[in-house]
mmCIF file with all atom_site columns, C-alpha atoms in Angstrom:
data_model
loop_
_atom_site.group_PDB
_atom_site.id
_atom_site.type_symbol
_atom_site.label_atom_id
_atom_site.label_alt_id
_atom_site.label_comp_id
_atom_site.label_asym_id
_atom_site.label_entity_id
_atom_site.label_seq_id
_atom_site.pdbx_PDB_ins_code
_atom_site.Cartn_x
_atom_site.Cartn_y
_atom_site.Cartn_z
_atom_site.occupancy
_atom_site.B_iso_or_equiv
_atom_site.pdbx_formal_charge
_atom_site.auth_seq_id
_atom_site.auth_comp_id
_atom_site.auth_asym_id
_atom_site.auth_atom_id
_atom_site.pdbx_PDB_model_num
ATOM 1   C CA . UNK H 1 1   ? -32.732 -11.802 -29.944 1.00 0.00 ? 1   UNK H CA 1
ATOM 2   C CA . UNK H 1 2   ? -35.832 -10.531 -31.251 1.00 0.00 ? 2   UNK H CA 1
ATOM 3   C CA . UNK H 1 3   ? -36.840 -7.105  -32.373 1.00 0.00 ? 3   UNK H CA 1
ATOM 4   C CA . UNK H 1 4   ? -40.200 -5.458  -32.715 1.00 0.00 ? 4   UNK H CA 1
ATOM 5   C CA . UNK H 1 5   ? -41.627 -1.885  -32.924 1.00 0.00 ? 5   UNK H CA 1
ATOM 6   C CA . UNK H 1 6   ? -42.161 -1.766  -29.304 1.00 0.00 ? 6   UNK H CA 1
ATOM 7   C CA . UNK H 1 7   ? -39.225 -3.093  -27.333 1.00 0.00 ? 7   UNK H CA 1
ATOM 8   C CA . UNK H 1 8   ? -35.775 -4.600  -27.782 1.00 0.00 ? 8   UNK H CA 1
ATOM 9   C CA . UNK H 1 9   ? -34.984 -7.777  -25.967 1.00 0.00 ? 9   UNK H CA 1
ATOM 10  C CA . UNK H 1 10  ? -31.379 -8.317  -24.758 1.00 0.00 ? 10  UNK H CA 1
ATOM 11  C CA . UNK H 1 11  ? -29.739 -11.332 -23.250 1.00 0.00 ? 11  UNK H CA 1
ATOM 12  C CA . UNK H 1 12  ? -28.927 -11.114 -19.634 1.00 0.00 ? 12  UNK H CA 1
ATOM 13  C CA . UNK H 1 13  ? -25.311 -9.948  -18.953 1.00 0.00 ? 13  UNK H CA 1
ATOM 14  C CA . UNK H 1 14  ? -22.911 -12.579 -18.164 1.00 0.00 ? 14  UNK H CA 1
ATOM 15  C CA . UNK H 1 15  ? -19.093 -12.565 -17.269 1.00 0.00 ? 15  UNK H CA 1
ATOM 16  C CA . UNK H 1 16  ? -16.785 -14.076 -19.986 1.00 0.00 ? 16  UNK H CA 1
ATOM 17  C CA . UNK H 1 17  ? -14.091 -16.547 -19.130 1.00 0.00 ? 17  UNK H CA 1
ATOM 18  C CA . UNK H 1 18  ? -11.482 -13.656 -19.494 1.00 0.00 ? 18  UNK H CA 1
ATOM 19  C CA . UNK H 1 19  ? -13.398 -11.730 -17.037 1.00 0.00 ? 19  UNK H CA 1
ATOM 20  C CA . UNK H 1 20  ? -13.705 -14.318 -14.348 1.00 0.00 ? 20  UNK H CA 1
ATOM 21  C CA . UNK H 1 21  ? -10.115 -15.083 -14.718 1.00 0.00 ? 21  UNK H CA 1
ATOM 22  C CA . UNK H 1 22  ? -9.117  -11.462 -14.185 1.00 0.00 ? 22  UNK H CA 1
ATOM 23  C CA . UNK H 1 23  ? -11.467 -11.187 -11.267 1.00 0.00 ? 23  UNK H CA 1
ATOM 24  C CA . UNK H 1 24  ? -9.675  -14.262 -9.811  1.00 0.00 ? 24  UNK H CA 1
ATOM 25  C CA . UNK H 1 25  ? -6.501  -12.779 -10.472 1.00 0.00 ? 25  UNK H CA 1
ATOM 26  C CA . UNK H 1 26  ? -7.180  -9.653  -8.517  1.00 0.00 ? 26  UNK H CA 1
ATOM 27  C CA . UNK H 1 27  ? -8.664  -11.477 -5.516  1.00 0.00 ? 27  UNK H CA 1
ATOM 28  C CA . UNK H 1 28  ? -5.486  -13.493 -5.283  1.00 0.00 ? 28  UNK H CA 1
ATOM 29  C CA . UNK H 1 29  ? -3.360  -10.387 -5.483  1.00 0.00 ? 29  UNK H CA 1
ATOM 30  C CA . UNK H 1 30  ? -5.607  -8.543  -2.778  1.00 0.00 ? 30  UNK H CA 1
ATOM 31  C CA . UNK H 1 31  ? -4.959  -11.571 -0.462  1.00 0.00 ? 31  UNK H CA 1
ATOM 32  C CA . UNK H 1 32  ? -1.263  -11.542 -1.185  1.00 0.00 ? 32  UNK H CA 1
ATOM 33  C CA . UNK H 1 33  ? -0.926  -7.653  -0.782  1.00 0.00 ? 33  UNK H CA 1
ATOM 34  C CA . UNK H 1 34  ? -2.402  -8.040  2.718   1.00 0.00 ? 34  UNK H CA 1
ATOM 35  C CA . UNK H 1 35  ? -0.297  -11.274 3.555   1.00 0.00 ? 35  UNK H CA 1
ATOM 36  C CA . UNK H 1 36  ? 3.010   -9.552  2.392   1.00 0.00 ? 36  UNK H CA 1
ATOM 37  C CA . UNK H 1 37  ? 2.529   -6.717  5.034   1.00 0.00 ? 37  UNK H CA 1
ATOM 38  C CA . UNK H 1 38  ? 1.126   -8.927  7.835   1.00 0.00 ? 38  UNK H CA 1
ATOM 39  C CA . UNK H 1 39  ? 3.714   -11.718 7.502   1.00 0.00 ? 39  UNK H CA 1
ATOM 40  C CA . UNK H 1 40  ? 6.702   -10.540 5.437   1.00 0.00 ? 40  UNK H CA 1
ATOM 41  C CA . UNK H 1 41  ? 8.025   -11.828 2.200   1.00 0.00 ? 41  UNK H CA 1
ATOM 42  C CA . UNK H 1 42  ? 8.754   -15.360 3.740   1.00 0.00 ? 42  UNK H CA 1
ATOM 43  C CA . UNK H 1 43  ? 5.316   -15.604 5.348   1.00 0.00 ? 43  UNK H CA 1
ATOM 44  C CA . UNK H 1 44  ? 3.504   -15.706 2.009   1.00 0.00 ? 44  UNK H CA 1
ATOM 45  C CA . UNK H 1 45  ? 3.147   -19.130 0.908   1.00 0.00 ? 45  UNK H CA 1
ATOM 46  C CA . UNK H 1 46  ? 1.357   -19.923 -2.328  1.00 0.00 ? 46  UNK H CA 1
ATOM 47  C CA . UNK H 1 47  ? -0.919  -22.582 -0.676  1.00 0.00 ? 47  UNK H CA 1
ATOM 48  C CA . UNK H 1 48  ? -1.989  -20.102 2.070   1.00 0.00 ? 48  UNK H CA 1
ATOM 49  C CA . UNK H 1 49  ? -2.657  -17.340 -0.348  1.00 0.00 ? 49  UNK H CA 1
ATOM 50  C CA . UNK H 1 50  ? -4.741  -19.512 -2.524  1.00 0.00 ? 50  UNK H CA 1
ATOM 51  C CA . UNK H 1 51  ? -6.751  -21.001 0.255   1.00 0.00 ? 51  UNK H CA 1
ATOM 52  C CA . UNK H 1 52  ? -7.602  -17.498 1.768   1.00 0.00 ? 52  UNK H CA 1
ATOM 53  C CA . UNK H 1 53  ? -8.544  -16.541 -1.593  1.00 0.00 ? 53  UNK H CA 1
ATOM 54  C CA . UNK H 1 54  ? -11.156 -19.503 -1.771  1.00 0.00 ? 54  UNK H CA 1
ATOM 55  C CA . UNK H 1 55  ? -8.978  -21.262 -4.594  1.00 0.00 ? 55  UNK H CA 1
ATOM 56  C CA . UNK H 1 56  ? -6.977  -24.527 -4.857  1.00 0.00 ? 56  UNK H CA 1
ATOM 57  C CA . UNK H 1 57  ? -3.361  -24.537 -4.968  1.00 0.00 ? 57  UNK H CA 1
ATOM 58  C CA . UNK H 1 58  ? -3.205  -26.254 -8.337  1.00 0.00 ? 58  UNK H CA 1
ATOM 59  C CA . UNK H 1 59  ? -4.880  -23.231 -9.900  1.00 0.00 ? 59  UNK H CA 1
ATOM 60  C CA . UNK H 1 60  ? -1.940  -20.709 -9.108  1.00 0.00 ? 60  UNK H CA 1
ATOM 61  C CA . UNK H 1 61  ? 0.033   -21.272 -12.189 1.00 0.00 ? 61  UNK H CA 1
ATOM 62  C CA . UNK H 1 62  ? -2.811  -20.447 -14.432 1.00 0.00 ? 62  UNK H CA 1
ATOM 63  C CA . UNK H 1 63  ? -2.306  -16.795 -12.966 1.00 0.00 ? 63  UNK H CA 1
ATOM 64  C CA . UNK H 1 64  ? 1.460   -16.577 -12.139 1.00 0.00 ? 64  UNK H CA 1
ATOM 65  C CA . UNK H 1 65  ? 4.597   -17.813 -13.370 1.00 0.00 ? 65  UNK H CA 1
ATOM 66  C CA . UNK H 1 66  ? 6.285   -18.057 -10.159 1.00 0.00 ? 66  UNK H CA 1
ATOM 67  C CA . UNK H 1 67  ? 5.840   -17.131 -6.421  1.00 0.00 ? 67  UNK H CA 1
ATOM 68  C CA . UNK H 1 68  ? 8.409   -14.167 -7.134  1.00 0.00 ? 68  UNK H CA 1
ATOM 69  C CA . UNK H 1 69  ? 5.892   -12.918 -9.770  1.00 0.00 ? 69  UNK H CA 1
ATOM 70  C CA . UNK H 1 70  ? 3.019   -12.938 -7.244  1.00 0.00 ? 70  UNK H CA 1
ATOM 71  C CA . UNK H 1 71  ? 5.241   -11.177 -4.769  1.00 0.00 ? 71  UNK H CA 1
ATOM 72  C CA . UNK H 1 72  ? 6.011   -8.404  -7.262  1.00 0.00 ? 72  UNK H CA 1
ATOM 73  C CA . UNK H 1 73  ? 2.174   -7.998  -8.020  1.00 0.00 ? 73  UNK H CA 1
ATOM 74  C CA . UNK H 1 74  ? 1.353   -7.925  -4.412  1.00 0.00 ? 74  UNK H CA 1
ATOM 75  C CA . UNK H 1 75  ? 3.955   -5.495  -3.613  1.00 0.00 ? 75  UNK H CA 1
ATOM 76  C CA . UNK H 1 76  ? 2.665   -3.109  -6.352  1.00 0.00 ? 76  UNK H CA 1
ATOM 77  C CA . UNK H 1 77  ? -0.758  -3.442  -4.972  1.00 0.00 ? 77  UNK H CA 1
ATOM 78  C CA . UNK H 1 78  ? 0.161   -2.698  -1.517  1.00 0.00 ? 78  UNK H CA 1
ATOM 79  C CA . UNK H 1 79  ? 2.188   0.299   -2.541  1.00 0.00 ? 79  UNK H CA 1
ATOM 80  C CA . UNK H 1 80  ? -0.672  1.675   -4.633  1.00 0.00 ? 80  UNK H CA 1
ATOM 81  C CA . UNK H 1 81  ? -3.013  1.021   -1.827  1.00 0.00 ? 81  UNK H CA 1
ATOM 82  C CA . UNK H 1 82  ? -0.717  2.750   0.827   1.00 0.00 ? 82  UNK H CA 1
ATOM 83  C CA . UNK H 1 83  ? -0.351  5.774   -1.638  1.00 0.00 ? 83  UNK H CA 1
ATOM 84  C CA . UNK H 1 84  ? -4.042  6.184   -2.433  1.00 0.00 ? 84  UNK H CA 1
ATOM 85  C CA . UNK H 1 85  ? -4.626  6.105   1.420   1.00 0.00 ? 85  UNK H CA 1
ATOM 86  C CA . UNK H 1 86  ? -1.989  8.644   2.365   1.00 0.00 ? 86  UNK H CA 1
ATOM 87  C CA . UNK H 1 87  ? -3.207  10.959  -0.430  1.00 0.00 ? 87  UNK H CA 1
ATOM 88  C CA . UNK H 1 88  ? -6.647  10.910  0.889   1.00 0.00 ? 88  UNK H CA 1
ATOM 89  C CA . UNK H 1 89  ? -5.308  11.570  4.319   1.00 0.00 ? 89  UNK H CA 1
ATOM 90  C CA . UNK H 1 90  ? -3.422  14.568  3.048   1.00 0.00 ? 90  UNK H CA 1
ATOM 91  C CA . UNK H 1 91  ? -6.434  15.823  0.994   1.00 0.00 ? 91  UNK H CA 1
ATOM 92  C CA . UNK H 1 92  ? -8.537  15.846  4.160   1.00 0.00 ? 92  UNK H CA 1
ATOM 93  C CA . UNK H 1 93  ? -5.767  17.736  6.215   1.00 0.00 ? 93  UNK H CA 1
ATOM 94  C CA . UNK H 1 94  ? -4.819  20.264  3.608   1.00 0.00 ? 94  UNK H CA 1
ATOM 95  C CA . UNK H 1 95  ? -8.607  21.172  3.053   1.00 0.00 ? 95  UNK H CA 1
ATOM 96  C CA . UNK H 1 96  ? -8.503  22.110  6.767   1.00 0.00 ? 96  UNK H CA 1
ATOM 97  C CA . UNK H 1 97  ? -5.656  24.279  6.388   1.00 0.00 ? 97  UNK H CA 1
ATOM 98  C CA . UNK H 1 98  ? -2.579  22.099  7.038   1.00 0.00 ? 98  UNK H CA 1
ATOM 99  C CA . UNK H 1 99  ? 0.423   22.326  4.742   1.00 0.00 ? 99  UNK H CA 1
ATOM 100 C CA . UNK H 1 100 ? 1.036   19.352  2.673   1.00 0.00 ? 100 UNK H CA 1
ATOM 101 C CA . UNK H 1 101 ? 4.270   18.324  4.667   1.00 0.00 ? 101 UNK H CA 1
ATOM 102 C CA . UNK H 1 102 ? 2.291   18.463  8.055   1.00 0.00 ? 102 UNK H CA 1
ATOM 103 C CA . UNK H 1 103 ? -0.627  16.523  6.574   1.00 0.00 ? 103 UNK H CA 1
ATOM 104 C CA . UNK H 1 104 ? 1.828   13.713  5.275   1.00 0.00 ? 104 UNK H CA 1
ATOM 105 C CA . UNK H 1 105 ? 3.738   13.370  8.503   1.00 0.00 ? 105 UNK H CA 1
ATOM 106 C CA . UNK H 1 106 ? 0.430   13.371  10.622  1.00 0.00 ? 106 UNK H CA 1
ATOM 107 C CA . UNK H 1 107 ? -1.027  10.987  8.360   1.00 0.00 ? 107 UNK H CA 1
ATOM 108 C CA . UNK H 1 108 ? 2.050   8.342   8.024   1.00 0.00 ? 108 UNK H CA 1
ATOM 109 C CA . UNK H 1 109 ? 2.857   8.861   11.763  1.00 0.00 ? 109 UNK H CA 1
ATOM 110 C CA . UNK H 1 110 ? -0.733  8.295   12.965  1.00 0.00 ? 110 UNK H CA 1
ATOM 111 C CA . UNK H 1 111 ? -2.277  5.928   15.571  1.00 0.00 ? 111 UNK H CA 1
ATOM 112 C CA . UNK H 1 112 ? -4.297  4.421   12.722  1.00 0.00 ? 112 UNK H CA 1
ATOM 113 C CA . UNK H 1 113 ? -1.291  3.655   10.733  1.00 0.00 ? 113 UNK H CA 1
ATOM 114 C CA . UNK H 1 114 ? 0.538   2.271   13.732  1.00 0.00 ? 114 UNK H CA 1
ATOM 115 C CA . UNK H 1 115 ? -2.374  -0.339  13.936  1.00 0.00 ? 115 UNK H CA 1
ATOM 116 C CA . UNK H 1 116 ? -2.840  -0.975  10.100  1.00 0.00 ? 116 UNK H CA 1
ATOM 117 C CA . UNK H 1 117 ? -0.078  -3.540  9.505   1.00 0.00 ? 117 UNK H CA 1
ATOM 118 C CA . UNK H 1 118 ? -1.730  -5.369  6.917   1.00 0.00 ? 118 UNK H CA 1
ATOM 119 C CA . UNK H 1 119 ? -2.923  -2.285  4.944   1.00 0.00 ? 119 UNK H CA 1
ATOM 120 C CA . UNK H 1 120 ? -0.297  0.256   5.661   1.00 0.00 ? 120 UNK H CA 1
ATOM 121 C CA . UNK H 1 121 ? 3.079   1.191   4.112   1.00 0.00 ? 121 UNK H CA 1
ATOM 122 C CA . UNK H 1 122 ? 4.788   -1.728  2.616   1.00 0.00 ? 122 UNK H CA 1
ATOM 123 C CA . UNK H 1 123 ? 8.302   0.001   2.976   1.00 0.00 ? 123 UNK H CA 1
ATOM 124 C CA . UNK H 1 124 ? 7.595   0.056   6.754   1.00 0.00 ? 124 UNK H CA 1
ATOM 125 C CA . UNK H 1 125 ? 6.376   -3.446  6.993   1.00 0.00 ? 125 UNK H CA 1
ATOM 126 C CA . UNK H 1 126 ? 8.921   -5.017  4.624   1.00 0.00 ? 126 UNK H CA 1
ATOM 127 C CA . UNK H 1 127 ? 12.316  -2.865  4.797   1.00 0.00 ? 127 UNK H CA 1
ATOM 128 C CA . UNK H 1 128 ? 14.418  -5.007  6.507   1.00 0.00 ? 128 UNK H CA 1
ATOM 129 C CA . UNK H 1 129 ? 13.537  -8.065  4.256   1.00 0.00 ? 129 UNK H CA 1
ATOM 130 C CA . UNK H 1 130 ? 14.009  -6.083  1.169   1.00 0.00 ? 130 UNK H CA 1
ATOM 131 C CA . UNK H 1 131 ? 17.571  -6.638  0.366   1.00 0.00 ? 131 UNK H CA 1
ATOM 132 C CA . UNK H 1 132 ? 17.273  -10.428 0.889   1.00 0.00 ? 132 UNK H CA 1
ATOM 133 C CA . UNK H 1 133 ? 14.953  -11.139 -2.115  1.00 0.00 ? 133 UNK H CA 1
ATOM 134 C CA . UNK H 1 134 ? 15.552  -12.282 -5.614  1.00 0.00 ? 134 UNK H CA 1
ATOM 135 C CA . UNK H 1 135 ? 16.599  -9.605  -8.009  1.00 0.00 ? 135 UNK H CA 1
ATOM 136 C CA . UNK H 1 136 ? 13.072  -9.239  -9.609  1.00 0.00 ? 136 UNK H CA 1
ATOM 137 C CA . UNK H 1 137 ? 11.441  -8.582  -6.027  1.00 0.00 ? 137 UNK H CA 1
ATOM 138 C CA . UNK H 1 138 ? 14.366  -6.541  -4.861  1.00 0.00 ? 138 UNK H CA 1
ATOM 139 C CA . UNK H 1 139 ? 13.976  -4.132  -7.635  1.00 0.00 ? 139 UNK H CA 1
ATOM 140 C CA . UNK H 1 140 ? 10.222  -4.003  -7.260  1.00 0.00 ? 140 UNK H CA 1
ATOM 141 C CA . UNK H 1 141 ? 10.958  -3.208  -3.653  1.00 0.00 ? 141 UNK H CA 1
ATOM 142 C CA . UNK H 1 142 ? 13.359  -0.434  -4.578  1.00 0.00 ? 142 UNK H CA 1
ATOM 143 C CA . UNK H 1 143 ? 10.503  1.186   -6.709  1.00 0.00 ? 143 UNK H CA 1
ATOM 144 C CA . UNK H 1 144 ? 8.560   1.286   -3.626  1.00 0.00 ? 144 UNK H CA 1
ATOM 145 C CA . UNK H 1 145 ? 11.201  3.141   -1.735  1.00 0.00 ? 145 UNK H CA 1
ATOM 146 C CA . UNK H 1 146 ? 11.817  5.591   -4.378  1.00 0.00 ? 146 UNK H CA 1
ATOM 147 C CA . UNK H 1 147 ? 8.188   6.418   -4.599  1.00 0.00 ? 147 UNK H CA 1
ATOM 148 C CA . UNK H 1 148 ? 7.922   7.071   -0.989  1.00 0.00 ? 148 UNK H CA 1
ATOM 149 C CA . UNK H 1 149 ? 10.913  9.231   -1.186  1.00 0.00 ? 149 UNK H CA 1
ATOM 150 C CA . UNK H 1 150 ? 9.331   11.214  -4.210  1.00 0.00 ? 150 UNK H CA 1
ATOM 151 C CA . UNK H 1 151 ? 6.135   11.519  -2.304  1.00 0.00 ? 151 UNK H CA 1
ATOM 152 C CA . UNK H 1 152 ? 8.069   13.287  0.764   1.00 0.00 ? 152 UNK H CA 1
ATOM 153 C CA . UNK H 1 153 ? 10.086  15.293  -1.601  1.00 0.00 ? 153 UNK H CA 1
ATOM 154 C CA . UNK H 1 154 ? 6.866   16.786  -3.141  1.00 0.00 ? 154 UNK H CA 1
ATOM 155 C CA . UNK H 1 155 ? 5.382   17.805  0.275   1.00 0.00 ? 155 UNK H CA 1
ATOM 156 C CA . UNK H 1 156 ? 8.566   19.263  1.621   1.00 0.00 ? 156 UNK H CA 1
ATOM 157 C CA . UNK H 1 157 ? 9.228   23.203  1.074   1.00 0.00 ? 157 UNK H CA 1
ATOM 158 C CA . UNK H 1 158 ? 11.206  23.662  -2.098  1.00 0.00 ? 158 UNK H CA 1
ATOM 159 C CA . UNK H 1 159 ? 14.340  24.621  -0.046  1.00 0.00 ? 159 UNK H CA 1
ATOM 160 C CA . UNK H 1 160 ? 14.408  21.403  1.894   1.00 0.00 ? 160 UNK H CA 1
ATOM 161 C CA . UNK H 1 161 ? 13.587  18.835  -0.808  1.00 0.00 ? 161 UNK H CA 1
ATOM 162 C CA . UNK H 1 162 ? 17.159  17.730  -0.931  1.00 0.00 ? 162 UNK H CA 1
ATOM 163 C CA . UNK H 1 163 ? 16.471  16.048  2.704   1.00 0.00 ? 163 UNK H CA 1
ATOM 164 C CA . UNK H 1 164 ? 13.699  13.975  1.311   1.00 0.00 ? 164 UNK H CA 1
ATOM 165 C CA . UNK H 1 165 ? 15.479  10.805  1.913   1.00 0.00 ? 165 UNK H CA 1
ATOM 166 C CA . UNK H 1 166 ? 16.417  11.692  5.546   1.00 0.00 ? 166 UNK H CA 1
ATOM 167 C CA . UNK H 1 167 ? 12.894  12.486  6.250   1.00 0.00 ? 167 UNK H CA 1
ATOM 168 C CA . UNK H 1 168 ? 11.429  9.359   4.645   1.00 0.00 ? 168 UNK H CA 1
ATOM 169 C CA . UNK H 1 169 ? 13.812  7.308   6.592   1.00 0.00 ? 169 UNK H CA 1
ATOM 170 C CA . UNK H 1 170 ? 12.645  8.856   9.478   1.00 0.00 ? 170 UNK H CA 1
ATOM 171 C CA . UNK H 1 171 ? 9.160   8.212   8.826   1.00 0.00 ? 171 UNK H CA 1
ATOM 172 C CA . UNK H 1 172 ? 9.794   4.489   8.016   1.00 0.00 ? 172 UNK H CA 1
ATOM 173 C CA . UNK H 1 173 ? 12.073  3.994   11.154  1.00 0.00 ? 173 UNK H CA 1
ATOM 174 C CA . UNK H 1 174 ? 9.770   5.716   13.439  1.00 0.00 ? 174 UNK H CA 1
ATOM 175 C CA . UNK H 1 175 ? 6.832   3.492   12.472  1.00 0.00 ? 175 UNK H CA 1
ATOM 176 C CA . UNK H 1 176 ? 8.921   0.409   12.651  1.00 0.00 ? 176 UNK H CA 1
ATOM 177 C CA . UNK H 1 177 ? 10.234  1.217   16.088  1.00 0.00 ? 177 UNK H CA 1
ATOM 178 C CA . UNK H 1 178 ? 6.918   2.025   17.199  1.00 0.00 ? 178 UNK H CA 1
ATOM 179 C CA . UNK H 1 179 ? 5.221   -1.189  15.926  1.00 0.00 ? 179 UNK H CA 1
ATOM 180 C CA . UNK H 1 180 ? 7.839   -3.184  17.886  1.00 0.00 ? 180 UNK H CA 1
ATOM 181 C CA . UNK H 1 181 ? 6.810   -1.626  20.888  1.00 0.00 ? 181 UNK H CA 1
ATOM 182 C CA . UNK H 1 182 ? 3.082   -2.615  20.455  1.00 0.00 ? 182 UNK H CA 1
ATOM 183 C CA . UNK H 1 183 ? 0.097   -0.492  20.079  1.00 0.00 ? 183 UNK H CA 1
ATOM 184 C CA . UNK H 1 184 ? 0.059   1.194   23.549  1.00 0.00 ? 184 UNK H CA 1
ATOM 185 C CA . UNK H 1 185 ? 1.142   4.419   25.100  1.00 0.00 ? 185 UNK H CA 1
ATOM 186 C CA . UNK H 1 186 ? 4.815   3.919   24.685  1.00 0.00 ? 186 UNK H CA 1
ATOM 187 C CA . UNK H 1 187 ? 4.370   3.258   20.873  1.00 0.00 ? 187 UNK H CA 1
ATOM 188 C CA . UNK H 1 188 ? 2.186   6.284   20.367  1.00 0.00 ? 188 UNK H CA 1
ATOM 189 C CA . UNK H 1 189 ? 4.557   8.591   22.397  1.00 0.00 ? 189 UNK H CA 1
ATOM 190 C CA . UNK H 1 190 ? 7.419   7.488   19.922  1.00 0.00 ? 190 UNK H CA 1
ATOM 191 C CA . UNK H 1 191 ? 5.103   8.608   16.984  1.00 0.00 ? 191 UNK H CA 1
ATOM 192 C CA . UNK H 1 192 ? 4.297   11.866  18.792  1.00 0.00 ? 192 UNK H CA 1
ATOM 193 C CA . UNK H 1 193 ? 7.712   12.746  19.428  1.00 0.00 ? 193 UNK H CA 1
ATOM 194 C CA . UNK H 1 194 ? 8.842   12.150  15.829  1.00 0.00 ? 194 UNK H CA 1
ATOM 195 C CA . UNK H 1 195 ? 5.871   14.380  14.539  1.00 0.00 ? 195 UNK H CA 1
ATOM 196 C CA . UNK H 1 196 ? 6.857   16.925  16.744  1.00 0.00 ? 196 UNK H CA 1
ATOM 197 C CA . UNK H 1 197 ? 10.424  16.890  15.662  1.00 0.00 ? 197 UNK H CA 1
ATOM 198 C CA . UNK H 1 198 ? 9.722   16.674  12.070  1.00 0.00 ? 198 UNK H CA 1
ATOM 199 C CA . UNK H 1 199 ? 7.338   19.561  12.176  1.00 0.00 ? 199 UNK H CA 1
ATOM 200 C CA . UNK H 1 200 ? 9.379   21.866  14.104  1.00 0.00 ? 200 UNK H CA 1
ATOM 201 C CA . UNK H 1 201 ? 12.389  21.348  11.538  1.00 0.00 ? 201 UNK H CA 1
ATOM 202 C CA . UNK H 1 202 ? 10.196  21.526  8.226   1.00 0.00 ? 202 UNK H CA 1
ATOM 203 C CA . UNK H 1 203 ? 6.973   23.011  9.142   1.00 0.00 ? 203 UNK H CA 1
ATOM 204 C CA . UNK H 1 204 ? 8.093   25.515  11.725  1.00 0.00 ? 204 UNK H CA 1
ATOM 205 C CA . UNK H 1 205 ? 5.596   28.215  10.398  1.00 0.00 ? 205 UNK H CA 1
ATOM 206 C CA . UNK H 1 206 ? 2.576   26.443  11.674  1.00 0.00 ? 206 UNK H CA 1
ATOM 207 C CA . UNK H 1 207 ? 1.595   25.382  15.108  1.00 0.00 ? 207 UNK H CA 1
ATOM 208 C CA . UNK H 1 208 ? 2.863   22.122  16.280  1.00 0.00 ? 208 UNK H CA 1
ATOM 209 C CA . UNK H 1 209 ? -0.125  19.538  16.971  1.00 0.00 ? 209 UNK H CA 1
ATOM 210 C CA . UNK H 1 210 ? 0.737   16.269  18.599  1.00 0.00 ? 210 UNK H CA 1
#
């Protein structure tokens, strides 16, 4: 670099090898986070993920010690993305006067969430498969379940927070049932019925919207 009294010359910004490796790592995790919800644990193959990320199979072990390590990171990413999406939806609805619980129920049991298989809640997408995984993946899965229950608990009225796991189970089970029926009128009716039942029981002070 050369300096003078009038200006400073700096070299062009360039990405370091570590930065490039981090970006590549993040790209792999992003692909796997979508794949794990779309195809389930068993449907996430290392070769497929690397190919979709635009990388060669051989580069996988530069980023992960094992397939299970990838599944854990993908699950964490999926959970974070889902939680952030729900939080944004809750903020929009509470800004319009809805209670936190109503906002959570309407966001989780929405037509948009019904159709968002590869970007939605990983607990609903993977719940039945969670007990069949290795110890490390099963524990990461349990963390996601506990955090979903905690989110529900924080949205419930204080007197009813002990029922958070019941409500969380209803949300997850309803979404799974609706998705099993497709995305048509029958599936949307399942969501609507569950929204109405939950809001009548836990948000009775507000008018029910379906």
